[in-house]
Coordinates of C-alpha atoms in Angstrom, one line a residue:
Chain R
M2 CA 55.7 59.7 65.3
S3 CA 54.0 56.8 67.2
E4 CA 54.1 56.4 70.9
H5 CA 56.4 53.4 70.4
D6 CA 58.8 55.4 68.2
S7 CA 59.0 58.4 70.6
S8 CA 59.7 56.1 73.5
K9 CA 62.5 54.5 71.5
V10 CA 64.0 57.9 70.7
V11 CA 63.9 58.9 74.4
K12 CA 65.7 55.6 75.2
I13 CA 68.4 56.3 72.6
H14 CA 68.8 59.8 73.9
E15 CA 69.2 58.6 77.4
H16 CA 71.7 56.0 76.3
L17 CA 73.8 58.5 74.4
H18 CA 73.9 60.9 77.4
S19 CA 74.3 58.3 80.1
H20 CA 78.1 58.9 80.4
L21 CA 78.7 55.3 81.3
P22 CA 82.0 55.1 83.3
S23 CA 84.9 52.9 82.1
E24 CA 85.0 49.2 82.8
S25 CA 87.6 49.8 85.6
A26 CA 85.5 52.6 87.1
L27 CA 82.4 50.4 87.2
R28 CA 84.4 47.6 88.9
V29 CA 85.8 50.0 91.5
K30 CA 82.3 51.4 92.2
A31 CA 81.0 47.8 92.6
L32 CA 83.8 47.0 95.0
E33 CA 83.4 50.2 97.0
T34 CA 79.6 49.9 97.4
L35 CA 79.9 46.3 98.5
L36 CA 82.6 47.1 101.0
V37 CA 80.6 50.0 102.4
E38 CA 77.5 47.7 102.7
K39 CA 79.4 45.1 104.7
G40 CA 80.8 47.8 107.0
L41 CA 84.4 47.2 105.8
V42 CA 85.0 50.7 104.7
D43 CA 83.4 54.1 105.2
S44 CA 82.8 56.1 102.0
R45 CA 83.7 59.3 103.9
T46 CA 87.1 57.7 104.9
I47 CA 87.7 56.8 101.2
D48 CA 86.8 60.3 100.0
A49 CA 89.0 62.0 102.7
W50 CA 91.9 59.7 101.8
V51 CA 91.6 60.5 98.1
E52 CA 91.3 64.2 98.7
A53 CA 94.4 64.2 101.1
Y54 CA 96.6 62.2 98.8
T55 CA 95.5 63.9 95.6
D56 CA 95.9 67.5 96.8
E57 CA 97.6 67.9 100.1
I58 CA 100.2 65.4 101.2
G59 CA 102.5 65.2 98.3
P60 CA 106.2 65.2 99.3
K61 CA 106.0 68.2 101.7
R62 CA 106.2 66.0 104.8
G63 CA 109.3 64.3 103.6
A64 CA 110.9 67.6 102.8
H65 CA 110.2 68.8 106.3
V66 CA 111.9 65.8 107.7
V67 CA 114.9 66.3 105.5
A68 CA 115.2 70.0 106.4
K69 CA 114.9 69.3 110.1
A70 CA 117.6 66.7 109.8
W71 CA 119.8 69.3 108.1
T72 CA 119.3 71.9 110.8
D73 CA 119.0 69.8 114.0
P74 CA 121.8 67.3 114.6
D75 CA 120.0 65.6 117.5
Y76 CA 116.9 65.1 115.4
K77 CA 119.1 63.7 112.6
R78 CA 120.7 61.2 115.0
R79 CA 117.3 60.1 116.2
L80 CA 116.1 59.8 112.6
M81 CA 119.0 57.7 111.5
E82 CA 118.7 55.4 114.6
D83 CA 114.9 55.0 114.7
A84 CA 113.2 56.6 111.8
P85 CA 109.5 55.7 112.7
S86 CA 109.9 57.4 116.1
A87 CA 111.5 60.5 114.7
I88 CA 108.8 60.7 112.0
D89 CA 106.2 60.3 114.7
E90 CA 107.7 63.4 116.5
L91 CA 106.5 65.4 113.6
G92 CA 103.1 63.7 113.5
Y93 CA 103.7 62.0 110.1
L94 CA 103.7 58.4 111.1
G95 CA 101.4 56.3 108.9
T96 CA 100.9 52.7 108.0
A97 CA 103.4 53.1 105.2
T98 CA 106.1 54.5 107.4
A99 CA 105.8 52.3 110.5
H100 CA 108.9 50.5 109.2
L101 CA 111.1 53.0 107.7
K102 CA 114.9 53.3 107.2
V103 CA 116.6 56.6 106.4
V104 CA 119.7 56.5 104.3
E105 CA 122.0 59.5 103.8
N106 CA 123.8 60.7 100.7
T107 CA 127.4 61.8 101.1
D108 CA 130.2 62.8 98.8
K109 CA 131.1 59.2 98.4
I110 CA 127.7 57.5 98.5
H111 CA 124.5 57.9 96.5
N112 CA 121.3 56.1 97.6
L113 CA 118.6 55.0 95.2
V114 CA 115.3 53.5 96.3
V115 CA 113.2 51.0 94.3
C116 CA 110.5 48.4 94.9
T117 CA 111.3 45.5 92.6
L118 CA 108.1 43.6 93.5
C119 CA 105.4 46.2 93.2
S120 CA 105.5 49.8 94.4
C121 CA 106.2 49.9 98.2
Y122 CA 106.9 53.6 99.0
P123 CA 106.6 55.8 102.1
F124 CA 103.5 57.5 100.8
S125 CA 102.5 59.1 104.1
L126 CA 105.8 61.1 103.8
L127 CA 106.1 61.5 100.0
G128 CA 102.6 61.3 98.7
I129 CA 101.7 58.8 96.0
A130 CA 104.6 57.2 94.1
P131 CA 105.3 58.9 90.7
A132 CA 104.4 57.0 87.5
W133 CA 108.0 56.0 86.8
Y134 CA 108.5 54.5 90.2
K135 CA 105.7 52.0 89.4
A136 CA 107.0 51.2 85.9
A137 CA 108.5 47.8 85.2
A138 CA 111.3 49.6 83.4
Y139 CA 112.4 51.4 86.6
R140 CA 111.8 48.4 88.9
S141 CA 114.1 46.2 86.8
R142 CA 116.7 48.7 85.7
A143 CA 117.3 50.5 89.0
V144 CA 119.0 47.4 90.3
R145 CA 120.7 46.3 87.1
D146 CA 121.8 49.7 85.7
P147 CA 121.3 52.4 88.4
R148 CA 123.8 54.8 86.6
G149 CA 121.8 54.4 83.4
V150 CA 118.5 55.2 85.2
L151 CA 120.1 58.2 86.8
K152 CA 121.3 59.5 83.5
E153 CA 117.7 59.4 82.2
F154 CA 116.9 61.8 85.0
G155 CA 119.9 64.0 84.0
I156 CA 122.0 62.9 87.0
E157 CA 125.7 62.0 86.2
I158 CA 127.3 60.2 89.2
D159 CA 131.1 60.2 89.3
D160 CA 132.6 56.7 89.1
E161 CA 134.2 57.0 92.5
V162 CA 130.8 57.6 94.1
E163 CA 129.2 54.3 95.3
I164 CA 125.6 53.8 94.4
R165 CA 123.6 51.9 96.9
V166 CA 120.2 50.5 95.7
W167 CA 117.6 49.8 98.4
D168 CA 114.8 47.4 97.5
S169 CA 111.7 48.4 99.5
T170 CA 109.2 45.9 100.8
A171 CA 105.8 46.3 102.6
E172 CA 107.8 45.8 105.9
L173 CA 110.7 48.1 105.2
R174 CA 110.6 51.3 103.2
Y175 CA 113.3 53.9 102.6
L176 CA 113.8 57.7 102.6
V177 CA 116.9 59.3 101.2
I178 CA 118.4 62.3 103.0
P179 CA 120.0 64.3 100.2
Q180 CA 123.1 66.4 100.8
R181 CA 122.4 70.0 102.0
P182 CA 123.2 72.4 99.3
D183 CA 126.2 74.8 99.7
D184 CA 125.6 78.4 100.6
T185 CA 122.4 77.7 102.6
D186 CA 123.8 78.5 106.1
D187 CA 121.5 81.5 106.6
M188 CA 118.4 79.6 105.6
D189 CA 115.8 78.4 108.1
E190 CA 114.1 75.0 108.2
A191 CA 111.0 76.2 106.2
S192 CA 113.1 77.8 103.5
L193 CA 115.4 74.7 103.3
A194 CA 112.4 72.4 103.0
K195 CA 111.5 74.2 99.8
L196 CA 114.8 73.2 98.2
V197 CA 114.1 69.5 98.7
T198 CA 112.7 67.7 95.6
R199 CA 110.6 64.6 95.8
N200 CA 113.1 62.8 93.5
S201 CA 116.0 63.6 95.8
M202 CA 114.3 61.7 98.6
I203 CA 114.0 58.6 96.3
G204 CA 117.4 59.1 94.8
T205 CA 116.7 60.1 91.2
D206 CA 117.9 63.6 92.0
R207 CA 121.2 64.5 93.8
D208 CA 122.7 68.0 93.8
L209 CA 120.1 70.3 95.1
K210 CA 120.5 74.0 94.4
P211 CA 120.0 76.8 96.9
D212 CA 118.0 78.8 94.3
T213 CA 115.7 76.2 93.0
Q214 CA 112.2 75.4 94.2
G215 CA 111.9 71.8 95.3
L216 CA 108.9 69.6 95.6
R217 CA 108.9 68.6 92.0
Chain X
M17 CA 86.9 59.3 80.6
N18 CA 88.8 56.6 78.7
D19 CA 91.3 53.9 79.4
Q20 CA 94.0 55.0 77.0
P21 CA 97.4 54.3 78.3
A22 CA 100.3 56.8 78.2
S23 CA 103.8 55.7 77.5
L24 CA 106.1 55.4 80.4
K25 CA 109.3 55.5 78.3
P26 CA 111.7 57.0 78.8
L27 CA 111.2 57.1 82.6
A28 CA 111.9 60.7 83.2
S29 CA 109.4 61.8 80.6
T30 CA 106.6 60.8 83.0
D31 CA 108.1 62.7 85.9
G32 CA 105.4 65.4 86.0
M33 CA 102.5 63.1 85.4
A34 CA 99.7 63.1 87.9
A35 CA 99.8 60.2 90.3
F36 CA 96.1 59.5 89.4
E37 CA 94.8 59.9 85.8
E38 CA 91.2 59.1 86.9
P39 CA 89.5 59.1 90.3
W40 CA 88.9 55.3 90.3
Q41 CA 92.7 54.8 90.5
A42 CA 92.9 56.8 93.7
E43 CA 89.9 55.0 95.1
I44 CA 91.7 51.6 94.7
L45 CA 94.7 52.7 96.8
A46 CA 92.4 54.4 99.3
M47 CA 90.4 51.1 99.8
A48 CA 93.6 49.0 100.0
D49 CA 95.2 51.3 102.6
T50 CA 92.0 51.4 104.6
L51 CA 91.6 47.6 104.6
V52 CA 95.2 47.2 105.6
Q53 CA 94.6 49.6 108.5
R54 CA 91.4 47.7 109.5
G55 CA 93.4 44.4 109.4
L56 CA 91.3 42.7 106.7
F57 CA 94.7 41.8 105.2
T58 CA 98.3 42.7 105.9
A59 CA 100.5 45.1 104.0
N60 CA 102.5 42.1 103.0
C61 CA 99.5 40.4 101.5
W62 CA 98.7 43.6 99.5
S63 CA 102.3 43.8 98.3
D64 CA 102.4 40.1 97.3
A65 CA 99.0 40.3 95.5
L66 CA 99.9 43.5 93.6
G67 CA 103.3 42.0 92.7
L68 CA 101.7 38.9 91.3
A69 CA 99.2 40.9 89.3
I70 CA 102.0 43.0 87.9
K71 CA 104.0 39.9 87.0
E72 CA 101.0 38.4 85.2
A73 CA 100.5 41.6 83.2
N74 CA 104.1 41.6 82.3
D75 CA 103.9 38.0 81.2
R76 CA 101.0 39.0 79.0
N77 CA 103.2 41.7 77.5
E78 CA 100.8 44.4 78.6
P79 CA 102.2 48.0 78.1
D80 CA 104.4 49.3 80.9
T81 CA 102.0 52.2 81.8
Q82 CA 100.4 53.7 84.8
Y83 CA 97.1 52.5 83.5
T84 CA 98.3 48.9 83.5
Y85 CA 99.6 49.4 87.1
Y86 CA 96.2 50.5 88.3
Q87 CA 94.5 47.6 86.5
C88 CA 96.8 45.3 88.4
A89 CA 96.0 47.1 91.6
L90 CA 92.3 46.6 91.0
I91 CA 92.8 42.9 90.2
A92 CA 94.9 42.5 93.4
L93 CA 92.3 44.2 95.5
E94 CA 89.4 42.2 94.1
R95 CA 91.3 39.0 94.8
L96 CA 92.1 39.9 98.4
V97 CA 88.6 41.0 99.2
A98 CA 87.2 37.8 97.8
A99 CA 89.8 35.8 99.8
H100 CA 89.4 37.7 103.1
S101 CA 85.8 38.7 103.3
V102 CA 82.2 37.5 102.6
I103 CA 82.2 39.4 99.4
K104 CA 82.9 37.0 96.5
S105 CA 83.8 37.5 92.9
A106 CA 80.2 36.8 91.7
D107 CA 78.9 39.6 94.0
M108 CA 81.4 42.0 92.4
T109 CA 80.3 40.9 88.9
E110 CA 76.6 41.3 89.8
R111 CA 77.1 44.7 91.4
R112 CA 79.1 45.9 88.4
M113 CA 76.2 45.0 86.1
D114 CA 73.8 46.8 88.5
W115 CA 75.9 50.0 88.2
E116 CA 76.0 49.7 84.4
N117 CA 72.3 49.3 84.3
A118 CA 71.8 52.2 86.6
Y119 CA 73.9 54.5 84.4
L120 CA 72.2 53.4 81.3
S121 CA 68.8 54.0 82.7
T122 CA 69.5 57.4 84.2
P123 CA 69.1 60.5 82.0
H124 CA 72.1 62.7 81.7
G125 CA 72.3 65.3 84.5
H126 CA 70.5 63.2 87.0
P127 CA 72.3 61.5 90.0
V128 CA 72.8 57.8 89.4
H129 CA 71.5 55.5 92.1
L130 CA 71.3 51.7 92.3
K131 CA 67.8 50.4 92.1

């Protein structure tokens, strides 16, 4: 093999094993390195954000808020009157919850949250929005046919229950307080928080059970 | 890694899907949130730009998938950065090529650096 040929083989080998990222990943890398160079973002901040929102935050904070509202009437009153301040009491205030409204399910009312424009969502309380929340099918049908959407999630709402659909914006996002399950009088706040599902805080889940693990 | 979409229909079938299918998707939201917090653009600007990109994708009949959503988020972020900072679209294209060349010229197993 000539020197030219062996150099060509090495090049082909390198190419095959280069593991070139996808087009989108390359564009994101380009954007991030430019923003870091210009001092507009810090790569450690980005890494910390990704780690926190991929693994840690999830809907646990929202479940804590709900369980506290169930067990502490004064807290619930503050939460309903001024949600950002009440969220801040627990240390969960973030940019996505600076303008937050809390809506409560009752026997006669079911609340469902959507963002018809894009995907506005209280992510510092609930983590990153689920795939379906970002789908055009949900964004259009939640307003037009909320009962049909709820059926897809296995939730049948009686005709006499009013469904209120809340359209989120960047300036006003929503958190649903689901009804506290029956037979949970002896449970403490931490145990109750485990019963709260992410979907119940968006409105695609309704009747929580005392024996189910939440945070789905 | 590939860019294959996953179906989003029916809605509930995606309920257990991870919020991010690939790391670059999380990085887009991290950059957008950081830039909103820094005040480079407002949360409203981000929402409007993302909404517009989603509408354009819908008008092009792109599949209603999480992959399409994050593509739209990337387009929205690139547009906002170009509109609100000294970084322009040509800089992004050039830097993207620099990264591609860096990957192609780095043997497997070695860290990839820009030259």
